[in-house]
Coordinates of N, CA and C in Angstrom, one line a residue:
X1234 N 72.4 105.1 78.9 CA 72.5 105.3 80.4 C 73.8 104.5 80.8
X1235 N 74.7 105.3 81.5 CA 75.8 104.5 81.8 C 76.0 105.3 83.2
X1236 N 76.8 104.2 83.7 CA 77.1 105.0 85.3 C 78.8 105.6 85.2
X1237 N 78.9 106.7 86.0 CA 80.1 107.3 86.1 C 81.4 106.6 86.3
X1238 N 82.6 107.0 85.3 CA 83.4 106.1 85.2 C 83.6 104.9 84.5
X1239 N 82.9 105.1 83.6 CA 82.6 104.1 82.4 C 83.5 103.9 81.6
X1240 N 84.5 102.8 81.0 CA 85.5 103.2 80.2 C 85.5 102.4 79.4
X1241 N 84.4 101.5 79.1 CA 84.3 100.7 78.1 C 83.6 99.5 78.4
X1242 N 83.4 98.4 77.8 CA 82.8 97.1 78.2 C 83.0 96.7 79.5
X1243 N 84.4 96.3 79.5 CA 85.0 95.6 80.8 C 85.7 96.7 81.9
X1244 N 85.7 97.9 81.3 CA 86.3 98.6 82.3 C 85.6 99.9 83.0
X1245 N 85.0 99.6 84.0 CA 84.2 100.3 84.6 C 84.1 99.9 86.4
X1246 N 83.7 101.5 86.4 CA 84.1 101.4 88.2 C 82.6 101.1 88.7
X1247 N 81.3 101.4 88.3 CA 80.1 101.0 88.8 C 79.3 100.2 87.6
X1248 N 78.6 99.4 88.4 CA 77.7 98.8 87.2 C 76.2 99.4 87.4
X1249 N 75.8 99.4 86.2 CA 74.1 99.8 86.2 C 73.4 99.1 86.4
X1250 N 72.3 99.0 87.1 CA 71.1 98.3 87.6 C 70.9 97.7 86.3
X1251 N 70.1 96.5 86.6 CA 69.2 96.2 85.3 C 67.6 97.0 85.4
X1252 N 67.7 98.1 86.2 CA 66.3 99.0 85.7 C 66.5 100.2 85.5
X1253 N 68.4 100.4 85.6 CA 68.9 101.6 85.0 C 68.8 102.7 85.9
X1254 N 68.1 102.8 86.9 CA 68.2 103.6 88.1 C 69.1 103.9 89.0
X1255 N 70.2 103.0 89.1 CA 70.9 103.2 90.1 C 72.4 102.4 89.5
X1256 N 73.6 102.7 90.4 CA 74.8 102.2 90.0 C 75.4 101.8 91.3
X1257 N 75.8 100.3 90.9 CA 76.6 99.3 91.9 C 77.8 99.4 91.9
X1258 N 78.8 99.7 93.1 CA 80.4 100.0 93.1 C 80.9 98.6 92.7
X1259 N 82.0 98.4 91.8 CA 82.4 97.7 91.5 C 84.2 97.7 92.0
X1260 N 84.7 96.5 92.2 CA 86.1 96.7 92.3 C 86.5 97.2 91.7
X1261 N 87.4 98.5 91.4 CA 88.1 99.4 90.5 C 89.6 99.8 90.7
X1262 N 89.9 100.7 90.1 CA 91.1 101.4 90.2 C 90.8 102.5 90.9
X1263 N 89.3 103.1 91.3 CA 89.2 104.2 92.0 C 89.1 104.1 93.3
X1264 N 89.9 105.1 94.1 CA 90.2 105.4 95.6 C 89.2 105.1 96.3
X1265 N 88.1 105.0 96.1 CA 87.0 104.7 96.9 C 86.3 103.3 96.8
X1266 N 87.1 102.8 96.1 CA 87.0 101.2 96.1 C 88.1 100.7 96.6
X1267 N 88.2 99.2 96.3 CA 89.1 98.4 96.3 C 89.7 97.5 94.8
X1268 N 90.7 97.8 95.0 CA 91.5 97.3 93.5 C 91.6 95.7 93.4
X1269 N 91.8 95.4 94.6 CA 91.9 94.0 95.0 C 92.8 92.9 94.5
X1270 N 94.5 93.8 94.3 CA 95.3 93.2 93.2 C 96.3 92.9 94.4
X1271 N 97.3 91.9 94.1 CA 97.0 90.4 93.5 C 95.9 89.7 94.4
X1272 N 94.7 89.6 93.5 CA 93.4 89.0 94.0 C 92.1 89.0 92.6
X1273 N 91.3 88.3 93.5 CA 90.1 88.7 92.4 C 89.0 89.2 93.2
X1274 N 88.2 89.7 92.5 CA 86.8 89.9 92.9 C 85.6 89.0 92.1
X1275 N 85.2 87.7 93.1 CA 84.7 87.0 92.1 C 83.2 87.5 91.3
X1276 N 82.6 88.4 92.0 CA 81.2 89.1 91.6 C 81.3 90.1 91.4
X1277 N 82.8 90.7 91.4 CA 82.9 92.1 91.0 C 82.9 92.9 92.0
X1278 N 82.2 93.0 93.1 CA 82.0 93.6 94.3 C 83.0 93.6 95.2
X1279 N 83.3 94.5 95.4 CA 84.4 95.2 97.0 C 84.5 94.0 97.9
X1280 N 83.3 93.7 98.3 CA 83.4 92.9 99.6 C 83.5 91.1 98.9
X1281 N 83.7 90.6 97.5 CA 84.1 89.4 97.3 C 85.3 89.3 97.3
X1282 N 86.4 90.3 97.6 CA 87.6 90.5 97.1 C 88.4 89.3 97.6
X1283 N 89.1 88.5 97.3 CA 89.9 87.3 97.7 C 91.2 87.3 97.2
X1284 N 92.0 87.4 97.9 CA 93.6 87.9 97.7 C 94.2 86.7 97.3
X1285 N 95.3 86.7 96.5 CA 96.0 85.6 95.8 C 96.8 84.9 97.1
X1286 N 97.4 83.6 97.0 CA 98.1 83.1 97.8 C 98.9 83.8 98.6
X1287 N 99.7 84.2 99.8 CA 100.5 84.8 100.4 C 100.5 86.5 100.5
X1288 N 99.3 86.9 100.3 CA 98.8 88.2 100.1 C 97.6 88.8 101.0
X1289 N 97.5 89.9 101.4 CA 96.4 89.8 102.4 C 96.0 91.3 102.5
X1290 N 95.3 91.9 103.5 CA 95.3 93.0 103.6 C 93.8 93.5 102.8
X1291 N 93.6 94.8 103.3 CA 92.4 95.7 102.7 C 92.2 95.8 100.8
X1292 N 93.5 95.8 100.1 CA 93.8 95.7 99.2 C 95.0 94.6 98.4
X1293 N 94.9 93.7 99.1 CA 96.0 92.4 98.8 C 97.4 92.9 98.7
X1294 N 97.4 94.0 99.4 CA 99.1 94.7 99.4 C 99.7 94.1 100.2
X1295 N 99.5 93.3 101.3 CA 100.6 93.1 102.4 C 100.6 91.4 101.9
X1296 N 102.1 91.5 101.9 CA 102.5 90.2 101.8 C 103.0 89.6 103.1
X1297 N 102.2 88.4 103.3 CA 101.7 87.9 104.5 C 103.0 86.6 104.4
X1298 N 103.6 86.2 104.1 CA 105.1 85.6 104.3 C 106.0 85.7 104.1
X1299 N 106.8 86.0 105.2 CA 108.2 86.8 105.3 C 109.4 86.1 104.0
X1300 N 110.1 87.1 104.0 CA 110.9 86.7 102.8 C 111.9 85.6 103.4
X1301 N 112.9 84.8 102.5 CA 113.7 84.1 103.0 C 115.3 84.6 103.0
X1302 N 115.6 84.4 104.0 CA 117.0 85.5 104.5 C 118.2 84.8 104.0
X1303 N 118.6 84.9 102.9 CA 120.0 83.8 102.5 C 121.4 84.2 102.9
X1304 N 121.6 85.7 102.9 CA 122.7 86.0 103.7 C 122.7 87.6 104.3
X1305 N 123.2 87.3 105.6 CA 123.5 89.0 105.6 C 124.5 89.2 106.8
X1306 N 125.2 90.7 106.7 CA 126.4 90.6 107.6 C 126.2 92.3 108.2
X1307 N 126.7 92.6 109.2 CA 127.0 93.5 109.6 C 128.4 94.2 110.1
X1308 N 128.6 95.2 109.7 CA 130.0 95.8 109.8 C 129.9 97.4 110.7
X1309 N 130.9 97.1 111.6 CA 130.7 98.4 112.6 C 132.4 98.6 112.0
X1310 N 133.0 100.1 111.7 CA 133.9 100.4 111.3 C 134.2 101.6 111.8
X1311 N 135.8 101.8 112.6 CA 136.2 102.7 113.2 C 137.1 103.6 112.0
X1312 N 136.4 104.9 111.9 CA 137.1 105.6 110.9 C 138.0 107.0 111.2
X1313 N 139.2 107.2 111.1 CA 140.0 108.2 111.3 C 140.6 108.9 110.0
X1314 N 139.9 110.1 110.0 CA 140.5 111.0 108.9 C 140.3 110.5 107.6
X1315 N 139.0 109.3 107.5 CA 138.7 109.0 106.4 C 139.0 107.7 106.1
X1316 N 140.1 107.2 106.9 CA 140.8 106.2 106.9 C 140.1 104.9 107.7
X1317 N 140.1 103.5 107.2 CA 139.5 102.7 108.1 C 140.6 102.0 109.0
X1318 N 140.0 102.1 110.3 CA 141.1 101.6 111.2 C 140.8 100.3 111.9
X1319 N 139.9 100.2 112.5 CA 139.3 99.0 113.1 C 138.1 98.6 112.3
X1320 N 137.6 97.1 112.2 CA 136.1 96.7 111.5 C 136.0 95.4 112.4
X1321 N 134.7 95.3 112.7 CA 134.1 94.3 113.5 C 133.0 93.9 112.5
X1322 N 132.9 92.8 112.3 CA 131.9 92.1 111.4 C 130.9 90.8 112.2
X1323 N 129.8 90.9 112.1 CA 128.8 90.2 112.4 C 128.1 89.3 111.6
X1324 N 128.6 88.3 111.2 CA 127.9 87.5 109.9 C 126.5 87.0 110.9
X1325 N 125.5 87.0 109.9 CA 124.2 86.1 110.4 C 124.0 84.8 109.5
X1326 N 125.0 84.2 109.8 CA 124.6 82.6 108.9 C 123.7 81.8 109.1
X1327 N 123.1 82.3 110.5 CA 121.8 81.5 110.6 C 120.8 82.5 111.5
X1328 N 120.4 83.2 110.6 CA 119.5 84.5 111.1 C 118.5 83.9 112.1
X1329 N 117.7 82.3 112.0 CA 117.1 82.3 112.8 C 117.2 81.9 114.4
X1330 N 118.7 81.8 114.4 CA 119.4 81.3 115.6 C 120.4 82.3 116.2
X1331 N 120.4 83.3 115.3 CA 121.6 84.6 115.5 C 121.2 85.3 116.8
X1332 N 121.8 85.8 117.6 CA 121.6 86.8 118.9 C 121.7 88.0 118.0
X1333 N 120.6 89.2 118.6 CA 120.4 90.0 118.4 C 121.4 91.4 118.7
X1334 N 122.4 90.9 119.6 CA 123.4 91.7 120.1 C 124.9 91.2 120.0
X1335 N 125.6 92.0 119.3 CA 127.1 91.5 119.2 C 127.7 93.0 119.6
X1336 N 128.9 92.2 120.7 CA 129.7 93.5 121.6 C 131.0 93.6 120.7
X1337 N 131.4 94.7 121.0 CA 132.8 95.3 120.3 C 133.7 95.9 121.4
X1338 N 134.8 96.0 121.1 CA 135.8 96.8 122.2 C 136.5 97.9 121.3
X1339 N 135.7 98.1 120.2 CA 136.6 99.3 119.5 C 136.0 100.8 120.5
X1340 N 137.5 101.3 120.3 CA 137.5 102.7 121.3 C 137.2 103.7 120.4
X1341 N 136.5 104.9 120.6 CA 136.0 106.0 119.9 C 136.9 107.4 120.6
X1342 N 137.8 107.7 119.8 CA 138.2 109.0 120.2 C 137.4 110.5 119.8
X1343 N 137.4 111.3 120.0 CA 136.4 112.3 119.4 C 136.7 112.9 117.9
X1344 N 137.8 112.4 117.3 CA 137.9 112.9 116.2 C 137.8 111.6 115.5
X1345 N 137.4 110.3 116.1 CA 136.6 109.1 115.1 C 135.5 109.4 114.5
X1346 N 135.1 108.5 113.7 CA 133.7 108.4 112.9 C 133.4 107.0 113.3
X1347 N 132.2 106.5 113.6 CA 131.9 105.1 113.7 C 131.1 105.1 112.0
X1348 N 131.0 103.9 111.3 CA 130.2 103.7 110.3 C 129.6 102.3 110.6
X1349 N 128.4 102.2 110.1 CA 127.7 101.1 110.1 C 127.6 100.5 108.8
X1350 N 127.6 99.6 108.5 CA 127.3 98.9 106.8 C 126.6 97.7 107.4
X1351 N 125.7 97.3 106.4 CA 124.9 96.2 106.4 C 124.6 95.6 105.2
X1352 N 124.7 94.3 105.0 CA 124.3 93.7 103.4 C 123.6 92.7 103.8
X1353 N 122.6 92.3 102.8 CA 121.7 91.3 103.1 C 121.0 90.7 101.7
X1354 N 120.6 89.3 101.6 CA 120.2 89.0 100.3 C 119.0 88.3 100.7
X1355 N 117.9 88.5 100.5 CA 116.4 87.8 100.5 C 115.9 87.4 99.1
X1356 N 114.8 86.7 99.4 CA 114.1 86.1 98.1 C 112.7 86.3 98.7
X1357 N 111.8 86.3 97.9 CA 110.6 85.9 98.1 C 109.6 85.3 97.1
X1358 N 108.9 84.4 97.3 CA 108.4 83.2 96.2 C 107.0 83.4 96.5
X1359 N 106.4 84.1 95.2 CA 105.1 84.5 95.2 C 104.5 83.7 94.7
X1360 N 103.0 83.7 94.4 CA 102.1 82.8 93.6 C 102.3 81.9 92.4
X1361 N 102.5 81.1 92.3 CA 102.5 80.8 90.7 C 101.7 81.2 89.8
X1362 N 102.0 81.2 88.5 CA 101.4 81.7 87.3 C 100.0 81.2 87.3
X1363 N 99.1 80.3 87.9 CA 98.2 80.0 87.7 C 97.3 80.7 89.1
X1364 N 97.9 80.9 89.9 CA 97.4 81.6 91.2 C 97.4 83.0 90.8
X1365 N 98.2 83.9 90.0 CA 98.4 85.0 89.7 C 97.2 85.7 89.1
X1366 N 96.2 86.5 89.7 CA 95.3 87.1 88.7 C 95.5 88.0 87.9
X1367 N 94.7 87.7 86.7 CA 95.2 89.0 85.9 C 94.5 89.8 86.0
X1368 N 94.5 91.6 85.7 CA 94.1 92.6 86.3 C 92.5 92.5 85.6
X1369 N 91.6 93.3 86.3 CA 90.1 92.8 85.6 C 89.7 94.2 85.4
X1370 N 90.6 95.3 85.5 CA 90.0 96.5 84.8 C 91.0 96.9 84.0

C-alpha cells in the first residue's frame, strides 16, 4: 500500500503510517504542503521547516537581509522633438545618508516630454554552501 503522490523511495508527499492505515503529510512540492526551500524539514513534517540563514516566511522564499546598494543614479531629462535638451542627475553615492528628495528647475512646455532614468547595482550574499540545503524531494 502506498500514499498518494508517491514518486519513489525518497520522493513522496505523504508518509504511510506503520499500521498502513493513514498517511501523514510531508514537506513536498505539493501546493497543499510546504516545500521549505531554501531550508530543511528536519523530520519531514511541514511544522519542522527551518529556513536557511537570511531566508524566512512560510516557504522560506522571503529574503530577510536587504541587498547591498553599490551604485545608483537617477536622471530627469527634458526632451524636445525626441532630442535631449536638459538633464539633471542625482547620484546616490551614499544611499544610507542620501536625501529622498531632489529639486530641479527644469521647465517643461506643453510640447516637451520628461523622461526619468534610473541605474543601480546591488548584490546579495546568500548562505554559504554548507548552509545551503539540498532538495529533499
